[in-house]
Amino acid sequence: MSAPASPSGLMTKLGDMRKFLVKQTGSGTTLGVFHKGEKEDMSKVLPFVRLNNLAAEKFGSRVMFATDEFFATADNLLKEGEPVWDADKFTEFGKWMDGWESRRKRTPGNDWCIIKLGLPGHVVGFDVDTCHFTGNYVPAAIIEGACLADEDEGGFPAPPASREHLWGTMASDKERALWEEFGAGKWRPLLRSTPLTAGTSETRHTFAPCVAPGERVTHLKLHMLPDGGIARLHVFGHVQVLGQSELTGPLAAGELFDVVGVRNGGEVVAYSDAHFGHPRNLITPGRAAGMYDGWETARKPSRGPVLEADALGHLVLDGDDWAVLKLGCEARIEEVEVDTNHFKGNFPESFMLEVSNNEDCLSDQTLSDADGLARLRWKPLLARTKLEAHKQHYFKVPEAMRGERSSFVRLTIYPDGGISRLRLMGTFSARLCADGTKVHDMGTVAEE
């Protein structure tokens, strides 16, 4: 589907944009569109916000085209950090804004952009954030998705590493006509016309479910209705790895790779606390850029007035924090890395790692279900072990556990603190097929 002036079949009446909408997903489940502020935790209401952001710039997502980038360029949508406000900063084009902002439209049509996802997969939900766009936010938005192959990009310019040179520009009629043909006939609605709200601290976020959550997506088309500003776009979903060729890391026979890495399909299922940093940072590629780029919990009030050690040298503590992660596929883990990079005065005293193989125990509907988590049966992978500040720690899994097939891992830290990365080096014990399905008991991927 090309980008029409008023996207037919997706547009709702203007009056409907101003209401709290209830959408129907493709499966018929009724889910709401929620407008929320910056301090509210939506993970208990919408479990999809725990999932990976498929559109994050740090994973290689890029804006391929935008119709108008006069006030601010569209690549700002993909940044992970909080949008910045500088009341005194102006450019030759007007007020500087940390987001994508088009000029006030004075011609027919609407503004839109095309995004190539760094992590292709199944989209489950969205967070459209209008932070700081209070009198200039987009009234409503539509998002379409497509699953495109490399050959579909032939004849179209590759996305630039930076869009700074496009600041203050608008696409020509010729450029717009060219990109209207990109993916023609392959676009399908993921988010139907949905009202957005002003970017104040109380109303900046619009959380909405994807209406077609079971289909693989490689590219997005974000429509502004009709113009204005959006600070960030978060696209939550499941990474889908299609066959051995898409796995990261060495794949020569017998070599190991990170079976919980985000690019290999790992994701967060549940956690006890994410006060200073989300546990999904644990499975991000590369070492952490700072404490903000790791998992950090609040100090445990129950840790005790005077701490004492037991016979093994571990602190006697009342309470701990934990995160449950799902591996990209059933796997055998052989080596573990726990990195406390940047955590110097706030690293955990110790950690413990457990595994479970109840692969079908949890689904999107039970991610926040305590009973669902309780059905997981845990086995110790690494016993409680001391950690040090600002250091990469390497461990060999005990021989007796190296053949253990695992689908989930639980990382427990004592009593609290921060870890920047968790690497679980192993091999998948199920074969990944080219269509993304898994065939079990076929040996490791590396052996094929």
CSV table of C-alpha atoms in Angstrom, one decimal:
chain,number,residue,atom,x,y,z
A,1,MET,CA,0.0,0.0,0.0
A,2,SER,CA,1.4,3.4,-0.9
A,3,ALA,CA,1.0,6.4,1.3
A,4,PRO,CA,-2.2,8.2,0.3
A,5,ALA,CA,-3.1,11.7,1.5
A,6,SER,CA,-5.8,10.2,3.7
A,7,PRO,CA,-4.9,6.4,4.2
A,8,SER,CA,-8.1,4.8,3.0
A,9,GLY,CA,-9.4,1.9,5.1
A,10,LEU,CA,-7.4,3.0,8.1
A,11,MET,CA,-8.7,6.5,8.8
A,12,THR,CA,-11.4,7.0,11.5
A,13,LYS,CA,-13.6,10.1,11.9
A,14,LEU,CA,-12.0,13.1,13.5
A,15,GLY,CA,-14.4,12.9,16.4
A,16,ASP,CA,-13.3,9.3,17.1
A,17,MET,CA,-9.7,10.5,17.4
A,18,ARG,CA,-10.6,12.5,20.5
A,19,LYS,CA,-12.0,9.5,22.4
A,20,PHE,CA,-10.5,6.7,24.4
A,21,LEU,CA,-10.5,4.0,21.8
A,22,VAL,CA,-10.9,0.3,22.2
A,23,LYS,CA,-9.3,-1.7,19.4
A,24,GLN,CA,-9.9,-5.3,18.3
A,25,THR,CA,-6.7,-7.3,17.7
A,26,GLY,CA,-6.5,-9.8,14.8
A,27,SER,CA,-7.3,-12.6,17.3
A,28,GLY,CA,-10.5,-10.9,18.4
A,29,THR,CA,-9.1,-10.0,21.9
A,30,THR,CA,-10.2,-6.6,23.1
A,31,LEU,CA,-7.4,-4.4,24.2
A,32,GLY,CA,-7.3,-0.8,25.1
A,33,VAL,CA,-5.2,2.2,24.0
A,34,PHE,CA,-3.8,3.8,27.0
A,35,HIS,CA,-2.5,7.4,27.4
A,36,LYS,CA,-0.1,7.5,30.3
A,37,GLY,CA,2.5,9.7,32.0
A,38,GLU,CA,6.1,9.2,32.6
A,39,LYS,CA,5.9,7.8,36.1
A,40,GLU,CA,3.4,5.1,35.5
A,41,ASP,CA,4.5,1.5,35.1
A,42,MET,CA,2.4,-0.1,32.4
A,43,SER,CA,4.1,-3.6,32.6
A,44,LYS,CA,1.4,-4.9,34.9
A,45,VAL,CA,-1.4,-3.8,32.5
A,46,LEU,CA,0.3,-4.4,29.2
A,47,PRO,CA,3.0,-7.1,29.5
A,48,PHE,CA,4.3,-6.3,26.0
A,49,VAL,CA,6.2,-3.3,27.3
A,50,ARG,CA,8.7,-5.8,28.9
A,51,LEU,CA,9.7,-7.0,25.4
A,52,ASN,CA,12.5,-5.8,23.2
A,53,ASN,CA,12.3,-2.6,21.3
A,54,LEU,CA,12.6,-3.9,17.7
A,55,ALA,CA,13.0,-0.3,16.4
A,56,ALA,CA,15.9,0.8,18.6
A,57,GLU,CA,18.7,2.7,16.8
A,58,LYS,CA,21.2,0.7,18.9
A,59,PHE,CA,20.1,-2.5,17.2
A,60,GLY,CA,20.6,-1.0,13.7
A,61,SER,CA,17.2,0.4,13.0
A,62,ARG,CA,17.3,3.2,10.4
A,63,VAL,CA,14.9,5.7,8.9
A,64,MET,CA,14.9,5.1,5.1
A,65,PHE,CA,12.8,8.1,4.1
A,66,ALA,CA,10.7,10.9,5.6
A,67,THR,CA,8.5,13.3,3.8
A,68,ASP,CA,9.4,16.4,5.9
A,69,GLU,CA,12.2,16.9,8.5
A,70,PHE,CA,12.0,20.7,8.8
A,71,PHE,CA,12.1,21.2,12.6
A,72,ALA,CA,13.7,17.9,13.6
A,73,THR,CA,14.8,14.7,11.8
A,74,ALA,CA,13.0,11.4,11.9
A,75,ASP,CA,16.0,9.4,13.2
A,76,ASN,CA,15.4,10.9,16.7
A,77,LEU,CA,12.4,8.6,16.9
A,78,LEU,CA,14.7,5.6,17.3
A,79,LYS,CA,16.8,6.8,20.1
A,80,GLU,CA,16.6,4.9,23.4
A,81,GLY,CA,17.4,7.8,25.8
A,82,GLU,CA,14.8,10.1,27.4
A,83,PRO,CA,13.9,13.0,25.1
A,84,VAL,CA,15.8,16.2,26.0
A,85,TRP,CA,14.2,19.6,26.6
A,86,ASP,CA,16.3,22.8,26.2
A,87,ALA,CA,14.1,25.9,26.5
A,88,ASP,CA,16.7,28.2,25.1
A,89,LYS,CA,17.9,26.2,22.2
A,90,PHE,CA,16.8,27.4,18.7
A,91,THR,CA,18.1,26.7,15.2
A,92,GLU,CA,17.8,28.6,11.9
A,93,PHE,CA,14.6,26.5,11.4
A,94,GLY,CA,13.0,27.3,14.7
A,95,LYS,CA,12.7,25.7,18.1
A,96,TRP,CA,15.1,22.7,18.6
A,97,MET,CA,13.2,19.5,19.5
A,98,ASP,CA,14.4,16.1,20.4
A,99,GLY,CA,12.1,14.1,18.2
A,100,TRP,CA,10.7,14.1,14.6
A,101,GLU,CA,8.8,17.3,13.8
A,102,SER,CA,7.5,18.3,10.4
A,103,ARG,CA,6.5,21.8,9.4
A,104,ARG,CA,2.9,23.0,9.6
A,105,LYS,CA,1.3,21.5,6.5
A,106,ARG,CA,-0.2,24.0,4.1
A,107,THR,CA,-0.7,21.6,1.2
A,108,PRO,CA,-2.9,18.5,0.8
A,109,GLY,CA,-1.7,15.2,2.3
A,110,ASN,CA,0.0,14.0,5.5
A,111,ASP,CA,3.6,13.3,6.6
A,112,TRP,CA,5.0,9.8,6.9
A,113,CYS,CA,8.3,8.0,7.2
A,114,ILE,CA,9.7,4.5,6.5
A,115,ILE,CA,11.7,2.6,9.1
A,116,LYS,CA,13.9,-0.5,8.6
A,117,LEU,CA,13.9,-2.5,11.8
A,118,GLY,CA,17.2,-3.6,13.2
A,119,LEU,CA,15.4,-6.6,14.8
A,120,PRO,CA,12.9,-8.1,12.4
A,121,GLY,CA,10.1,-10.0,14.2
A,122,HIS,CA,6.6,-10.2,15.4
A,123,VAL,CA,5.3,-6.8,16.7
A,124,VAL,CA,3.1,-7.0,19.8
A,125,GLY,CA,2.6,-3.4,20.8
A,126,PHE,CA,3.7,0.2,20.5
A,127,ASP,CA,4.5,3.2,22.7
A,128,VAL,CA,4.2,6.5,20.7
A,129,ASP,CA,5.8,9.1,22.9
A,130,THR,CA,5.1,12.8,22.3
A,131,CYS,CA,7.4,14.0,25.2
A,132,HIS,CA,7.8,17.9,25.1
A,133,PHE,CA,5.6,18.2,22.1
A,134,THR,CA,2.8,20.0,23.9
A,135,GLY,CA,1.4,22.5,21.4
A,136,ASN,CA,2.8,20.8,18.4
A,137,TYR,CA,2.2,17.1,18.8
A,138,VAL,CA,0.7,14.9,16.2
A,139,PRO,CA,-3.1,14.5,16.7
A,140,ALA,CA,-3.2,10.9,15.5
A,141,ALA,CA,-1.0,8.2,13.9
A,142,ILE,CA,-1.2,5.1,11.8
A,143,ILE,CA,1.5,2.4,11.6
A,144,GLU,CA,1.8,-0.1,8.8
A,145,GLY,CA,4.2,-3.0,8.5
A,146,ALA,CA,5.7,-5.1,5.8
A,147,CYS,CA,7.9,-8.2,5.5
A,148,LEU,CA,10.4,-7.3,2.7
A,149,ALA,CA,13.4,-9.1,1.3
A,150,ASP,CA,16.7,-7.5,0.3
A,151,GLU,CA,15.6,-7.4,-3.3
A,152,ASP,CA,12.6,-5.2,-2.4
A,153,GLU,CA,15.1,-2.5,-1.5
A,154,GLY,CA,16.8,-2.6,-4.9
A,155,GLY,CA,16.6,0.8,-6.7
A,156,PHE,CA,16.0,2.7,-3.5
A,157,PRO,CA,18.6,4.7,-1.7
A,158,ALA,CA,20.2,3.0,1.3
A,159,PRO,CA,19.4,4.7,4.7
A,160,PRO,CA,22.1,7.2,5.6
A,161,ALA,CA,24.1,6.8,8.8
A,162,SER,CA,23.0,10.3,9.8
A,163,ARG,CA,20.1,12.4,8.7
A,164,GLU,CA,21.6,15.7,10.0
A,165,HIS,CA,22.1,16.9,6.4
A,166,LEU,CA,18.3,16.6,5.9
A,167,TRP,CA,17.4,18.9,8.7
A,168,GLY,CA,15.2,21.7,7.5
A,169,THR,CA,14.2,19.9,4.3
A,170,MET,CA,11.1,18.5,2.7
A,171,ALA,CA,11.1,15.6,0.1
A,172,SER,CA,10.5,16.6,-3.5
A,173,ASP,CA,7.5,15.4,-5.4
A,174,LYS,CA,9.8,13.0,-7.3
A,175,GLU,CA,11.3,11.6,-4.1
A,176,ARG,CA,7.9,11.1,-2.6
A,177,ALA,CA,6.5,9.4,-5.7
A,178,LEU,CA,9.5,7.0,-5.7
A,179,TRP,CA,9.1,6.0,-2.0
A,180,GLU,CA,5.4,5.6,-2.4
A,181,GLU,CA,6.3,2.6,-4.6
A,182,PHE,CA,8.5,1.0,-1.9
A,183,GLY,CA,6.9,-2.2,-0.8
A,184,ALA,CA,3.9,-1.5,-2.9
A,185,GLY,CA,1.1,-4.0,-2.2
A,186,LYS,CA,2.8,-5.5,0.9
A,187,TRP,CA,1.9,-3.0,3.6
A,188,ARG,CA,-0.7,-4.1,6.2
A,189,PRO,CA,-2.1,-2.2,9.2
A,190,LEU,CA,-0.4,-2.8,12.6
A,191,LEU,CA,-1.9,0.2,14.4
A,192,ARG,CA,-5.1,1.7,13.0
A,193,SER,CA,-5.8,5.4,13.4
A,194,THR,CA,-5.1,6.2,17.0
A,195,PRO,CA,-5.3,9.6,18.8
A,196,LEU,CA,-2.2,10.8,20.4
A,197,THR,CA,-2.0,13.2,23.4
A,198,ALA,CA,0.1,16.2,24.4
A,199,GLY,CA,3.6,15.5,25.5
A,200,THR,CA,3.2,16.6,29.1
A,201,SER,CA,4.6,14.4,31.9
A,202,GLU,CA,1.0,13.2,32.6
A,203,THR,CA,0.0,12.3,29.1
A,204,ARG,CA,3.0,11.8,26.8
A,205,HIS,CA,2.8,8.0,26.2
A,206,THR,CA,0.2,6.3,24.0
A,207,PHE,CA,0.4,2.5,24.5
A,208,ALA,CA,-1.4,0.4,21.9
A,209,PRO,CA,-1.5,-3.2,20.9
A,210,CYS,CA,-0.6,-4.4,17.4
A,211,VAL,CA,-3.7,-5.5,15.4
A,212,ALA,CA,-1.7,-8.1,13.5
A,213,PRO,CA,0.7,-9.6,16.1
A,214,GLY,CA,1.5,-12.9,14.5
A,215,GLU,CA,3.2,-11.7,11.3
A,216,ARG,CA,6.8,-11.1,10.7
A,217,VAL,CA,7.7,-7.4,10.1
A,218,THR,CA,11.0,-6.0,8.7
A,219,HIS,CA,9.8,-2.4,7.8
A,220,LEU,CA,7.4,0.1,9.3
A,221,LYS,CA,5.5,3.0,7.8
A,222,LEU,CA,4.6,5.6,10.3
A,223,HIS,CA,1.9,8.1,9.3
A,224,MET,CA,1.4,11.4,11.0
A,225,LEU,CA,-2.2,12.6,10.8
A,226,PRO,CA,-1.5,15.1,9.4
A,227,ASP,CA,1.8,16.7,10.7
A,228,GLY,CA,3.5,17.8,14.0
A,229,GLY,CA,6.0,16.1,16.4
A,230,ILE,CA,6.6,12.7,17.9
A,231,ALA,CA,9.6,12.3,20.3
A,232,ARG,CA,10.1,8.5,20.3
A,233,LEU,CA,8.6,5.4,18.8
A,234,HIS,CA,9.0,2.1,20.7
A,235,VAL,CA,8.0,-1.1,18.9
A,236,PHE,CA,7.8,-4.0,21.3
A,237,GLY,CA,7.9,-7.5,20.0
A,238,HIS,CA,9.5,-10.9,19.6
A,239,VAL,CA,12.7,-11.2,17.5
A,240,GLN,CA,12.2,-13.9,14.9
A,241,VAL,CA,15.4,-15.6,13.8
A,242,LEU,CA,15.0,-17.3,10.4
A,243,GLY,CA,17.4,-20.2,10.3
A,244,GLN,CA,21.0,-20.6,11.2
A,245,SER,CA,22.3,-17.8,8.9
A,246,GLU,CA,20.6,-15.1,11.0
A,247,LEU,CA,22.2,-16.2,14.3
A,248,THR,CA,25.0,-13.9,15.6
A,249,GLY,CA,28.3,-15.2,16.8
A,250,PRO,CA,30.5,-18.0,15.4
A,251,LEU,CA,28.7,-20.9,14.0
A,252,ALA,CA,31.5,-23.3,13.0
A,253,ALA,CA,31.0,-26.8,14.3
A,254,GLY,CA,31.3,-27.0,18.1
A,255,GLU,CA,31.6,-23.2,18.7
A,256,LEU,CA,29.3,-21.4,21.1
A,257,PHE,CA,27.1,-18.3,20.8
A,258,ASP,CA,25.0,-16.2,23.1
A,259,VAL,CA,21.7,-18.2,23.4
A,260,VAL,CA,20.0,-15.4,25.4
A,261,GLY,CA,21.2,-12.5,23.2
A,262,VAL,CA,18.5,-10.2,21.8
A,263,ARG,CA,19.6,-10.9,18.2
A,264,ASN,CA,19.2,-14.6,18.8
A,265,GLY,CA,15.7,-14.2,20.2
A,266,GLY,CA,16.3,-13.8,23.9
A,267,GLU,CA,13.8,-11.7,25.8
A,268,VAL,CA,12.7,-10.7,29.3
A,269,VAL,CA,9.7,-12.5,30.8
A,270,ALA,CA,9.4,-11.0,34.3
A,271,TYR,CA,11.4,-9.2,36.9
A,272,SER,CA,11.1,-8.0,40.5
A,273,ASP,CA,12.4,-4.4,40.1
A,274,ALA,CA,13.7,-2.1,37.4
A,275,HIS,CA,14.0,1.2,39.3
A,276,PHE,CA,17.1,2.5,37.6
A,277,GLY,CA,17.5,0.3,34.6
A,278,HIS,CA,15.5,-2.4,32.7
A,279,PRO,CA,16.7,-6.1,32.7
A,280,ARG,CA,16.3,-6.2,28.9
A,281,ASN,CA,19.6,-4.2,28.8
A,282,LEU,CA,21.3,-7.4,30.1
A,283,ILE,CA,21.0,-9.0,26.6
A,284,THR,CA,21.9,-6.1,24.5
A,285,PRO,CA,25.0,-6.5,22.2
A,286,GLY,CA,28.3,-5.0,23.2
A,287,ARG,CA,29.4,-3.8,26.6
A,288,ALA,CA,27.3,-1.2,28.4
A,289,ALA,CA,27.9,2.5,27.7
A,290,GLY,CA,27.1,3.4,31.3
A,291,MET,CA,25.0,2.4,34.4
A,292,TYR,CA,21.9,3.6,32.5
A,293,ASP,CA,22.6,0.9,30.0
A,294,GLY,CA,22.3,-2.0,32.5
A,295,TRP,CA,19.8,-3.6,34.9
A,296,GLU,CA,19.8,-1.8,38.2
A,297,THR,CA,17.3,-2.2,41.1
A,298,ALA,CA,16.5,0.0,44.1
A,299,ARG,CA,18.2,-0.5,47.4
A,300,LYS,CA,16.3,-3.2,49.4
A,301,PRO,CA,14.9,-1.5,52.6
A,302,SER,CA,14.8,-5.0,54.2
A,303,ARG,CA,18.5,-5.6,53.8
A,304,GLY,CA,19.0,-5.2,57.6
A,305,PRO,CA,20.6,-2.6,59.9
A,306,VAL,CA,23.9,-4.4,60.4
A,307,LEU,CA,25.0,-7.0,57.8
A,308,GLU,CA,26.6,-10.3,58.7
A,309,ALA,CA,28.2,-13.1,56.7
A,310,ASP,CA,27.4,-16.8,56.9
A,311,ALA,CA,30.0,-19.6,57.0
A,312,LEU,CA,30.5,-19.4,53.2
A,313,GLY,CA,31.2,-15.7,53.3
A,314,HIS,CA,27.9,-14.7,51.8
A,315,LEU,CA,26.0,-11.8,53.4
A,316,VAL,CA,22.9,-12.9,55.4
A,317,LEU,CA,20.1,-10.9,53.7
A,318,ASP,CA,16.4,-10.6,53.9
A,319,GLY,CA,15.3,-10.3,50.2
A,320,ASP,CA,16.8,-10.3,46.7
A,321,ASP,CA,16.0,-9.2,43.2
A,322,TRP,CA,15.5,-11.4,40.1
A,323,ALA,CA,14.8,-11.4,36.4
A,324,VAL,CA,13.4,-14.3,34.3
A,325,LEU,CA,14.6,-14.4,30.7
A,326,LYS,CA,13.4,-16.6,27.9
A,327,LEU,CA,16.1,-18.1,25.6
A,328,GLY,CA,15.8,-17.7,21.9
A,329,CYS,CA,15.2,-21.4,21.6
A,330,GLU,CA,15.7,-24.5,23.8
A,331,ALA,CA,19.5,-24.6,24.5
A,332,ARG,CA,22.4,-26.2,26.3
A,333,ILE,CA,24.4,-23.6,28.2
A,334,GLU,CA,28.1,-24.2,28.8
A,335,GLU,CA,29.6,-20.9,29.8
A,336,VAL,CA,28.3,-17.8,31.6
A,337,GLU,CA,29.5,-14.1,31.6
A,338,VAL,CA,28.2,-11.7,34.2
A,339,ASP,CA,29.5,-8.1,33.6
A,340,THR,CA,29.2,-5.4,36.3
A,341,ASN,CA,30.8,-2.8,34.0
A,342,HIS,CA,30.2,0.7,35.4
A,343,PHE,CA,28.7,-0.6,38.6
A,344,LYS,CA,31.4,0.3,41.1
A,345,GLY,CA,29.5,1.2,44.4
A,346,ASN,CA,26.3,-0.5,43.5
A,347,PHE,CA,27.1,-3.9,42.2
A,348,PRO,CA,25.4,-7.0,43.8
A,349,GLU,CA,27.1,-8.8,46.6
A,350,SER,CA,26.5,-12.1,44.7
A,351,PHE,CA,24.3,-13.8,42.2
A,352,MET,CA,22.7,-17.2,41.4
A,353,LEU,CA,21.6,-18.6,38.1
A,354,GLU,CA,18.8,-21.2,37.6
A,355,VAL,CA,17.3,-22.8,34.5
A,356,SER,CA,13.9,-24.3,33.5
A,357,ASN,CA,12.7,-26.2,30.5
A,358,ASN,CA,9.0,-25.6,30.6
A,359,GLU,CA,9.0,-24.0,27.2
A,360,ASP,CA,5.3,-23.9,26.7
A,361,CYS,CA,4.5,-22.7,30.2
A,362,LEU,CA,4.3,-19.0,29.4
A,363,SER,CA,2.8,-17.0,26.6
A,364,ASP,CA,2.2,-13.3,26.1
A,365,GLN,CA,-1.1,-13.7,28.1
A,366,THR,CA,0.7,-15.1,31.2
A,367,LEU,CA,3.8,-12.9,31.3
A,368,SER,CA,2.4,-11.1,34.3
A,369,ASP,CA,0.6,-14.1,35.8
A,370,ALA,CA,2.2,-15.2,39.0
A,371,ASP,CA,0.7,-18.7,38.6
A,372,GLY,CA,2.3,-19.0,35.2
A,373,LEU,CA,5.7,-18.2,36.7
A,374,ALA,CA,5.1,-20.6,39.5
A,375,ARG,CA,4.7,-23.4,37.0
A,376,LEU,CA,8.3,-23.1,36.0
A,377,ARG,CA,10.5,-25.7,37.8
A,378,TRP,CA,14.0,-24.4,38.4
A,379,LYS,CA,17.3,-26.3,38.5
A,380,PRO,CA,20.5,-24.6,39.7
A,381,LEU,CA,23.0,-23.8,36.9
A,382,LEU,CA,25.4,-21.8,39.0
A,383,ALA,CA,25.3,-21.6,42.8
A,384,ARG,CA,25.4,-18.3,44.7
A,385,THR,CA,28.7,-16.7,43.7
A,386,LYS,CA,30.4,-13.5,44.8
A,387,LEU,CA,30.7,-10.6,42.4
A,388,GLU,CA,33.1,-7.7,42.1
A,389,ALA,CA,32.8,-4.1,41.0
A,390,HIS,CA,33.2,-3.0,37.4
A,391,LYS,CA,34.4,-6.4,36.1
A,392,GLN,CA,33.6,-9.1,33.6
A,393,HIS,CA,33.2,-12.4,35.4
A,394,TYR,CA,33.5,-15.7,33.5
A,395,PHE,CA,32.2,-19.1,34.7
A,396,LYS,CA,32.1,-22.6,33.4
A,397,VAL,CA,28.8,-24.5,33.9
A,398,PRO,CA,29.4,-27.6,36.0
A,399,GLU,CA,29.8,-30.7,33.8
A,400,ALA,CA,26.6,-32.3,35.2
A,401,MET,CA,24.5,-29.4,33.9
A,402,ARG,CA,26.1,-28.9,30.5
A,403,GLY,CA,23.7,-31.3,28.8
A,404,GLU,CA,20.7,-29.8,30.5
A,405,ARG,CA,18.1,-28.4,28.0
A,406,SER,CA,16.9,-25.0,29.1
A,407,SER,CA,14.2,-22.6,27.8
A,408,PHE,CA,14.2,-20.1,30.6
A,409,VAL,CA,16.9,-18.7,33.0
A,410,ARG,CA,16.4,-16.9,36.3
A,411,LEU,CA,19.1,-14.5,37.4
A,412,THR,CA,18.9,-13.7,41.2
A,413,ILE,CA,21.0,-10.9,42.7
A,414,TYR,CA,21.7,-10.4,46.4
A,415,PRO,CA,20.4,-8.2,47.8
A,416,ASP,CA,20.1,-5.6,45.0
A,417,GLY,CA,22.2,-3.4,42.7
A,418,GLY,CA,23.3,-3.4,39.0
A,419,ILE,CA,24.5,-5.8,36.4
A,420,SER,CA,25.2,-4.5,32.9
A,421,ARG,CA,25.3,-7.7,30.8
A,422,LEU,CA,24.5,-11.4,31.0
A,423,ARG,CA,25.9,-13.8,28.3
A,424,LEU,CA,24.9,-17.4,28.2
A,425,MET,CA,27.2,-19.2,25.7
A,426,GLY,CA,25.9,-22.5,24.4
A,427,THR,CA,24.1,-24.2,21.5
A,428,PHE,CA,20.5,-24.4,20.6
A,429,SER,CA,19.2,-28.0,21.1
A,430,ALA,CA,16.4,-27.4,18.5
A,431,ARG,CA,17.0,-26.7,14.8
A,432,LEU,CA,15.8,-23.3,13.5
A,433,CYS,CA,14.1,-23.6,10.2
A,434,ALA,CA,14.0,-21.0,7.4
A,435,ASP,CA,10.4,-20.1,8.3
A,436,GLY,CA,11.2,-19.4,11.9
A,437,THR,CA,9.8,-22.7,13.3
A,438,LYS,CA,11.7,-25.0,15.6
A,439,VAL,CA,12.4,-28.7,15.2
A,440,HIS,CA,13.5,-30.4,18.4
A,441,ASP,CA,15.9,-33.3,19.0
A,442,MET,CA,17.8,-32.5,15.8
A,443,GLY,CA,21.2,-31.6,17.4
A,444,THR,CA,22.6,-28.2,17.8
A,445,VAL,CA,22.4,-25.5,15.1
A,446,ALA,CA,26.2,-25.4,14.9
A,447,GLU,CA,26.4,-29.1,14.1
A,448,GLU,CA,24.1,-28.8,11.0
